[in-house]
XYZ file of C-alpha atoms in Angstrom:
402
model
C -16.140 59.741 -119.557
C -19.510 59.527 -122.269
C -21.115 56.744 -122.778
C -19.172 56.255 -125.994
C -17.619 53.116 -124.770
C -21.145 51.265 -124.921
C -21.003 52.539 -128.561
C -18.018 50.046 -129.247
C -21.451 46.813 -128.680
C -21.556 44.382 -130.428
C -17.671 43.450 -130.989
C -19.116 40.563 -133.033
C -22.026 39.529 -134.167
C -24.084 37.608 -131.335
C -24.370 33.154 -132.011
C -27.633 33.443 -133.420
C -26.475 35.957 -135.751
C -23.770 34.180 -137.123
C -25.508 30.757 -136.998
C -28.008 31.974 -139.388
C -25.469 33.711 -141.709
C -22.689 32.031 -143.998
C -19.866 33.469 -141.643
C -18.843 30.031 -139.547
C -18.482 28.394 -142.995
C -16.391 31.227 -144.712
C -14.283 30.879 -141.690
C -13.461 27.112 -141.531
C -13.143 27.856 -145.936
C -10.533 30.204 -145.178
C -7.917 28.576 -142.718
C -8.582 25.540 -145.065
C -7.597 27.350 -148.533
C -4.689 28.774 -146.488
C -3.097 25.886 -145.166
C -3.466 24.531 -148.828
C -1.603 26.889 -149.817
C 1.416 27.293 -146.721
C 1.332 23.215 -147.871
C 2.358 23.941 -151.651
C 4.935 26.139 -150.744
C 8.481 25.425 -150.339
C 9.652 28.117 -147.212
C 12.396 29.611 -149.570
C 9.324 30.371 -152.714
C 7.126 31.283 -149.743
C 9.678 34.109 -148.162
C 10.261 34.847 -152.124
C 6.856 35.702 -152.632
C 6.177 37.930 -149.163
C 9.111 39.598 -149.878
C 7.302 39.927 -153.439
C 3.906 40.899 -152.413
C 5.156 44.073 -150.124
C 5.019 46.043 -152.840
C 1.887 44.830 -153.935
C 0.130 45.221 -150.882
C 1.541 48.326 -150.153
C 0.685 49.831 -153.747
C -2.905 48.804 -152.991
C -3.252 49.700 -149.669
C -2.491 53.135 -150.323
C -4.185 53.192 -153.656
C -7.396 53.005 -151.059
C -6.202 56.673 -149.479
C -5.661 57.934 -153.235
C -2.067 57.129 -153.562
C -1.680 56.179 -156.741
C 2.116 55.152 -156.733
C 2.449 51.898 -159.323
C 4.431 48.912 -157.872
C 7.570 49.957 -159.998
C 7.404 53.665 -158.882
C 7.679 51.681 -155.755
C 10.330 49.758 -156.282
C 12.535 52.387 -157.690
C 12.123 54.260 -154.279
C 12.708 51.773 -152.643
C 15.944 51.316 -154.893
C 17.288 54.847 -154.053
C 15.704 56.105 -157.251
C 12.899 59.006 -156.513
C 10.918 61.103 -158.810
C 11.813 64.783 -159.318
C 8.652 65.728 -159.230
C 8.469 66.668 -154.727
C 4.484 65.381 -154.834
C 5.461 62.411 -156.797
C 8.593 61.526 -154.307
C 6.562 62.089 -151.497
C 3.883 59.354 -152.275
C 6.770 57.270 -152.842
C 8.191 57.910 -149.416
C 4.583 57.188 -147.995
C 4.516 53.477 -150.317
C 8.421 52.478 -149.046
C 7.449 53.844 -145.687
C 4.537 51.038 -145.519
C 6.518 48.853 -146.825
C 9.285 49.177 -143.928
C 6.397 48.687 -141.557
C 5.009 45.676 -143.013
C 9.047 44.142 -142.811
C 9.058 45.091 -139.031
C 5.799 43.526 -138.804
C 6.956 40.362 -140.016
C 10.382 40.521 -138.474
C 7.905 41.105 -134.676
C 5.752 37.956 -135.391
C 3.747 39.512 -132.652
C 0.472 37.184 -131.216
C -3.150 38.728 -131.007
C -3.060 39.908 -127.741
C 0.415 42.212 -129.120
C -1.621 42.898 -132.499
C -4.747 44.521 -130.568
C -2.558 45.844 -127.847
C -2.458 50.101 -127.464
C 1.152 50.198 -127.498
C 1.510 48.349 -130.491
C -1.236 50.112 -132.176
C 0.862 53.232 -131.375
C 4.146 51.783 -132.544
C 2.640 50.976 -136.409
C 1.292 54.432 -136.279
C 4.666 56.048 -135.382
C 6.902 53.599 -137.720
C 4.850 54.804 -140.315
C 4.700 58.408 -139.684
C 8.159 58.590 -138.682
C 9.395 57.402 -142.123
C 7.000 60.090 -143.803
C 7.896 63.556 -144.870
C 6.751 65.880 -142.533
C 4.465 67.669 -145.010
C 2.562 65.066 -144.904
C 1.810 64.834 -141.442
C -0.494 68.169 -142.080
C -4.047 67.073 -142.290
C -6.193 69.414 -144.868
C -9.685 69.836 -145.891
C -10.804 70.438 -149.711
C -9.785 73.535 -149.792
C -5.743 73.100 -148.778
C -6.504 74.876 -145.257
C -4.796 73.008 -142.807
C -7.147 71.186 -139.806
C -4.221 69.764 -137.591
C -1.126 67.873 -137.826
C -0.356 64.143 -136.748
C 1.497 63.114 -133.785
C 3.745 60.197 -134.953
C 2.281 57.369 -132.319
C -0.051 59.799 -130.726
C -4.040 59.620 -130.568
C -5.832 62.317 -131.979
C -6.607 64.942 -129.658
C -9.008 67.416 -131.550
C -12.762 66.414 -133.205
C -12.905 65.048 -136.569
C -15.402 63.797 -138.959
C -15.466 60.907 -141.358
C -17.791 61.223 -144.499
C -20.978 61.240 -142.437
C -19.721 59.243 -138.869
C -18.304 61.707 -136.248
C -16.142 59.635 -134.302
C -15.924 59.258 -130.453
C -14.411 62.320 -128.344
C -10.820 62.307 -128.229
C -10.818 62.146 -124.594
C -12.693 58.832 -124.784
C -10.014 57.377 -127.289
C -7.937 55.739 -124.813
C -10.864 53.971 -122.776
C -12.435 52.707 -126.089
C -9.080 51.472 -127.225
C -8.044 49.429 -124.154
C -12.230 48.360 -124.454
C -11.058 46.922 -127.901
C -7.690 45.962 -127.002
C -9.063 43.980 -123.784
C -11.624 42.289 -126.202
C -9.990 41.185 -129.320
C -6.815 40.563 -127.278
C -8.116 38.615 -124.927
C -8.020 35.295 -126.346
C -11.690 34.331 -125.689
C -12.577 33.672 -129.180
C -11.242 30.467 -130.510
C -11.016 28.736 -133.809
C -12.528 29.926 -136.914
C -14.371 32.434 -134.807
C -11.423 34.554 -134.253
C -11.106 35.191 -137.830
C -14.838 36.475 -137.678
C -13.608 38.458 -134.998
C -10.530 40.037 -136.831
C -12.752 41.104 -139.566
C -15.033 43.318 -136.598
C -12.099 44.722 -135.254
C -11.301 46.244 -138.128
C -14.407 47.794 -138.537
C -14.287 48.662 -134.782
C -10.849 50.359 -135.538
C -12.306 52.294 -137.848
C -15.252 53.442 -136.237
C -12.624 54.989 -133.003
C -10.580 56.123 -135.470
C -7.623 57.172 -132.718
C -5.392 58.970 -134.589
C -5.907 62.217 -136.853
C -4.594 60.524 -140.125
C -3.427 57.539 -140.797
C -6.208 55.260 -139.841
C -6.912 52.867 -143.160
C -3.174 52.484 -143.528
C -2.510 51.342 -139.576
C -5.840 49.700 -139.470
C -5.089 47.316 -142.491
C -1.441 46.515 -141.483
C -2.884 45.409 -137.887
C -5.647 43.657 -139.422
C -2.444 42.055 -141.878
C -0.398 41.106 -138.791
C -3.807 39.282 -136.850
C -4.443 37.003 -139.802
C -0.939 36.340 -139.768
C -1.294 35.525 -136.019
C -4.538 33.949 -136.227
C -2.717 31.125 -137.966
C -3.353 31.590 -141.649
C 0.298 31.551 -142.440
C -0.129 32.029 -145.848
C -1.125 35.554 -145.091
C 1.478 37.899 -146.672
C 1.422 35.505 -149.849
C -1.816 36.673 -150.453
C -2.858 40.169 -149.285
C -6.632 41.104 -148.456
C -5.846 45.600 -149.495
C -5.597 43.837 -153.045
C -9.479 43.076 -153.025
C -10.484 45.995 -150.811
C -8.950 48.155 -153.521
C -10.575 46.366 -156.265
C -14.002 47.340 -154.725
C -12.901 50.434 -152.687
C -16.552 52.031 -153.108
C -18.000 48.920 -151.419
C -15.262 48.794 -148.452
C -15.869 52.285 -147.768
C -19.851 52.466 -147.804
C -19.826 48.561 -145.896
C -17.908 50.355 -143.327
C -19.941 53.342 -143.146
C -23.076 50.946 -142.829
C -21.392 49.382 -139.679
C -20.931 52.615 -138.236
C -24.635 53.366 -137.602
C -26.669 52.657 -134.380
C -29.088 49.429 -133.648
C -31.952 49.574 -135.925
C -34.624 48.521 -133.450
C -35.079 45.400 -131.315
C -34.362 42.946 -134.422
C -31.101 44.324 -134.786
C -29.218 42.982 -132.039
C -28.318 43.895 -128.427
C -25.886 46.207 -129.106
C -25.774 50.503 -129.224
C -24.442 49.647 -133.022
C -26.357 47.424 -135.838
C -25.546 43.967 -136.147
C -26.607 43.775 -139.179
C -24.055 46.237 -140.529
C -21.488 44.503 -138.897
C -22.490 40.777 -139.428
C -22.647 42.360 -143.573
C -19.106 43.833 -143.252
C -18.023 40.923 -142.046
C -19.147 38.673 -144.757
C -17.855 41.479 -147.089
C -14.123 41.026 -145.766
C -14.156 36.841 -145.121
C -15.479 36.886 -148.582
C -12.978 39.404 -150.281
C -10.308 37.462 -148.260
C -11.681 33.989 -149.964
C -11.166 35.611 -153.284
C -7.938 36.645 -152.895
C -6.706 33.473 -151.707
C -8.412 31.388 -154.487
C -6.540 33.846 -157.007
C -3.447 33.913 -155.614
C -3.391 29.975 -155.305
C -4.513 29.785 -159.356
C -1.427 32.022 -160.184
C 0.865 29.178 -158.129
C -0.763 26.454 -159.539
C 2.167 24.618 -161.216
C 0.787 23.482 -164.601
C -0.314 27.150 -165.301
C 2.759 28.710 -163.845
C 5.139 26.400 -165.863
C 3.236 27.619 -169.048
C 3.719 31.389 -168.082
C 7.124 30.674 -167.193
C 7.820 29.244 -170.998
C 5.956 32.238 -172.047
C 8.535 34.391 -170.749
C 11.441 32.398 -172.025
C 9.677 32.751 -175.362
C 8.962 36.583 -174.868
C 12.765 36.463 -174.286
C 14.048 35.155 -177.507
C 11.438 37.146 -179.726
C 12.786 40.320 -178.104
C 9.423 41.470 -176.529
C 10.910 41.907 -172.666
C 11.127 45.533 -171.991
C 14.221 46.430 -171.009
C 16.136 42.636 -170.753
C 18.680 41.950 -173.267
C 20.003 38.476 -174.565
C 18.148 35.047 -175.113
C 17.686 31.962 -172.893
C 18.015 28.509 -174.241
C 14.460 26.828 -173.677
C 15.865 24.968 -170.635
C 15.910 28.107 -168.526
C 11.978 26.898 -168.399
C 12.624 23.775 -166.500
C 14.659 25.454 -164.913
C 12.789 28.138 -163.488
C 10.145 26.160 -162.917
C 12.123 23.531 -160.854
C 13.450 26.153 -158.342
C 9.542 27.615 -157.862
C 8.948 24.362 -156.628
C 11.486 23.486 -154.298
C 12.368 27.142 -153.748
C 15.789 27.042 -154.442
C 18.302 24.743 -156.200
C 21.679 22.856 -154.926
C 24.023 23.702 -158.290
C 24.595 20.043 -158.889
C 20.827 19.775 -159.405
C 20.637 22.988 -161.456
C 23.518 21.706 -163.355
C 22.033 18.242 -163.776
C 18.781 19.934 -165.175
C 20.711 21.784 -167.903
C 21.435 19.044 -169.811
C 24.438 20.493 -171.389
C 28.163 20.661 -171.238
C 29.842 22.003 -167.727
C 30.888 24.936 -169.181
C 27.672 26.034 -171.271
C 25.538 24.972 -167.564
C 27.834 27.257 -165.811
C 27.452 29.993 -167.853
C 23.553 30.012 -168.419
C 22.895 29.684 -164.360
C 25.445 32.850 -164.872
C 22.834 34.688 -166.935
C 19.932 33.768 -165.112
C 21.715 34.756 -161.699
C 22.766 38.321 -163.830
C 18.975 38.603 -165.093
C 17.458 38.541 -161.616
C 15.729 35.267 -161.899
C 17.673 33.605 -159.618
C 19.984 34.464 -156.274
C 22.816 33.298 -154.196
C 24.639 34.217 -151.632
C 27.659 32.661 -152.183
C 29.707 31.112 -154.830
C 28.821 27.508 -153.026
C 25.346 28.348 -152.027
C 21.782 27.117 -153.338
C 20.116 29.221 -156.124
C 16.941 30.994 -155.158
C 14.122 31.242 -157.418
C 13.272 35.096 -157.691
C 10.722 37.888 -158.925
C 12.461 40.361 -161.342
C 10.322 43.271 -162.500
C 10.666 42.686 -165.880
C 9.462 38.693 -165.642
C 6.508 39.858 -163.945
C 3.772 40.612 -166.806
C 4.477 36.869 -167.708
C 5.266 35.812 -164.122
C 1.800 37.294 -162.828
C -0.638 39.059 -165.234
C -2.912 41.369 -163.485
C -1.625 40.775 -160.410
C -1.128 44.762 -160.327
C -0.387 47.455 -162.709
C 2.881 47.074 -164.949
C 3.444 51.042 -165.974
C-alpha cells in the first residue's frame, strides 16, 4: 500500500480554521433556512414538489457532465416517449436513469454512516450504470478511442487522470475509501459541523475518484442523500446540482484547488491544503444557502398566489402552449388553497367554488383532466400538482422550458 491514504488529510478543515472563517455560521444559517422551509410545507405539497424537483435536479446534475437533456426531454422519457435520434435517447436514458436512483434513494432513507458506507457507494454506482445503455459504459478520450469500460458497482481498476489531478492508484482505492467511509461515517462530527463535513467529503470523493466514470453523478447523489440525512429535510425541495450548474466553471476549478498538496506550514497539518478545502467548502455551504433562499421565494405564498392567477389568466387569453379550454377565475383560489394545505377534502374544494353543485363538480373535473390536481379515488382528497405546461407561470427560471 502507498502512502496515498495520508493524502486523504485534512477530512475537514482543523477548529482554528473554521473558527476564523464564516463556515460555523453558514452552517447553523442553513439547517435554520431549512427547517423554515420543512415548517411551510404541508407533507402532501412537500412530496409534490420532490417528486417535482427530480427532474430538475437530475437535468442539472448531468448538465455538469455535458448532458444537455431539458427537463421536458426528460419527462417525455420518462413517459415512454424517446427521441429518434440514438445519441439523443441515450442522454435521456442517462437523465431517467438518475432519476430512478434518486427515487431509490429516497425510498432507502439511509443514515450517514449507510450514505458514506463502500457498499452503498457501490450500489448508487451500479443502479445507475445498470439503467444505462451499455455504450455508454465505454470511457473515451478526445479523439473517440476508447480508454476502458465501467464496471456497474465496481472501482476502477486501471490509472486515470482528471484535468491536471492524477488520482490515487487503483489498488489503493479500497483502503482510501473505507479511510473516508470510517471518517465521515463515523458519527464523530455533530451538529452544524457535520454539514461542514458533508461538503469535504464531497470534495474527498472526488479527489479518490473510485470508479472509471461516473464520479460527479454518484458523488452528488451521495452528497444529496447526506444532507437529507444530516437532517435538513427540506433537501430534495431544493437541490444544491441547480447552483453547481449555474457556476459549473467555479465548482470544477474550486475542486481542482482542493486537490493540491499543503502549501507550507501555514496551510494546515494535512498532506492536502486547507485552504483549498476550507474555500470549497464555503463555495458549496454558500451555493447551498442560495438555493434554499430561492427556492423558499418561489413558495412564498403572496408571490405564488400571484403566479398562480397569472396562469389562470394565461389560460383564458389562450397563451398556454399546448392546454386547451378556460378556467373560471376561481380555479386561482383554488389552486392556491391546495398548495397550502397540500391537498383538498372535496367538500372544501366544493365550498371554495362558490358555485352551483353541478358547475363545482365539473370545474374540479377540468382541473383534475388538466393535471393541476390528483386523486386517487372518486372519494379521495385532491392533490395539488405540477403539470408541465403550468410551469413557466408556476416557476420561472426555475430551469429551461424548451
Amino acid at each position: 500500500m502507498s502512502d496515498s491514504i495520508l493524502n486523504l488529510t485534512p477530512f475537514v478543515p482543523s477548529d482554528i480554521a473554521l473558527q476564523a472563517s464564516s463556515l460555523p455560521d453558514q452552517a447553523t444559517q442553513l439547517n435554520r433556512l431549512s427547517a423554515q422551509l420543512t415548517g411551510r410545507l404541508a407533507k402532501p405539497a412537500q412530496a409534490t414538489l420532490e417528486r417535482y424537483m427530480r427532474v430538475i435536479n437530475s437535468y442539472y446534475s448531468n448538465l455538469i457532465e455535458g448532458n444537455a437533456t431539458r427537463p421536458h426531454e426528460i419527462r417525455a422519457a420518462h413517459s415512454g416517449q424517446y427521441s429518434s435520434d440514438p445519441a439523443k435517447r441515450d442522454l435521456q436514458k442517462e437523465s431517467v436513469a438518475h432519476m430512478a436512483v434518486q427515487q431509490w434513494l429516497q425510498n432507502q432513507s439511509p443514515d450517514l454512516t449507510e450514505v458514506f458506507s463502500p457498499s452503498f457507494i457501490k450500489q448508487v454506482h451500479a443502479r445507475f450504470y445498470q439503467q444505462l445503455p451499455e455504450s455508454l459504459w465505454d470511457v473515451k478520450d478526445q479523439q473517440g478511442q476508447v480508454l476502458g469500460r465501467v464496471v456497474p458497482g465496481e472501482w476502477r481498476s486501471q490509472p486515470v487522470i482528471v484535468g491536471r489531478h492524477v488520482p490515487p492508484k487503483a489498488n489503493d482505492i479500497s483502503a482510501l475509501i473505507s479511510s473516508f467511509s470510517d471518517t465521515y461515517g463515523s458519527g464523530r462530527f455533530k451538529g452544524d459541523q457535520r454539514l461542514i463535513a458533508i461538503m469535504a467529503a464531497h470534495h474527498r470523493f472526488a479527489w479518490i475518484h473510485p470508479f472509471l466514470d461516473g464520479n460527479g453523478r454518484v458523488g452528488r447523489l451521495i452528497t444529496d442523500a447526506a444532507l437529507k440525512a444530516a437532517g435538513l429535510e427540506s433537501y430534495g425541495v431544493w437541490c444544491l446540482s441547480r447552483g453547481l450548474a449555474k457556476r459549473t466553471g467555479d465548482y470544477k476549478q474550486l475542486l481542482a484547488s482542493a486537490d493540491i498538496t499543503r502549501q507550507g506550514d501555514l496551510d494546515g497539518r494535512g498532506q492536502l491544503t486547507e485552504k483549498g478545502l476550507l474555500i470549497f467548502c464555503d463555495y458549496m455551504m454558500a451555493t447551498a444557502i442560495d438555493q434554499i433562499d430561492y427556492i423558499n421565494s418561489l413558495l412564498d405564498l403572496s408571490e405564488l398566489r400571484k403566479r398562480i392567477d397569472a396562469y389562470v389568466s394565461a389560460r383564458n387569453d389562450h397563451r398556454v402552449p399546448g392546454i386547451q379550454g378556460e378556467l373560471k377565475p376561481i380555479a386561482s383560489l383554488i389552486l392556491h388553497t391546495a398548495f397550502m394545505y397540500g391537498e383538498l377534502e372535496r367538500s372544501h374544494a366544493l365550498e371554495l367554488c362558490g358555485m352551483p353543485d353541478r358547475s363545482a363538480r365539473r370545474l374540479l373535473s377540468q382541473l383534475k383532466s388538466d393535471g393541476l390536481l390528483s386523486d386517487t379515488s372518486n372519494r379521495s382528497s385532491l392533490r395539488w400538482e405540477i403539470p408541465e405546461h403550468a410551469e413557466p407561470w408556476y416557476f420561472p427560471n426555475l430551469a429551461p422550458q424548451v
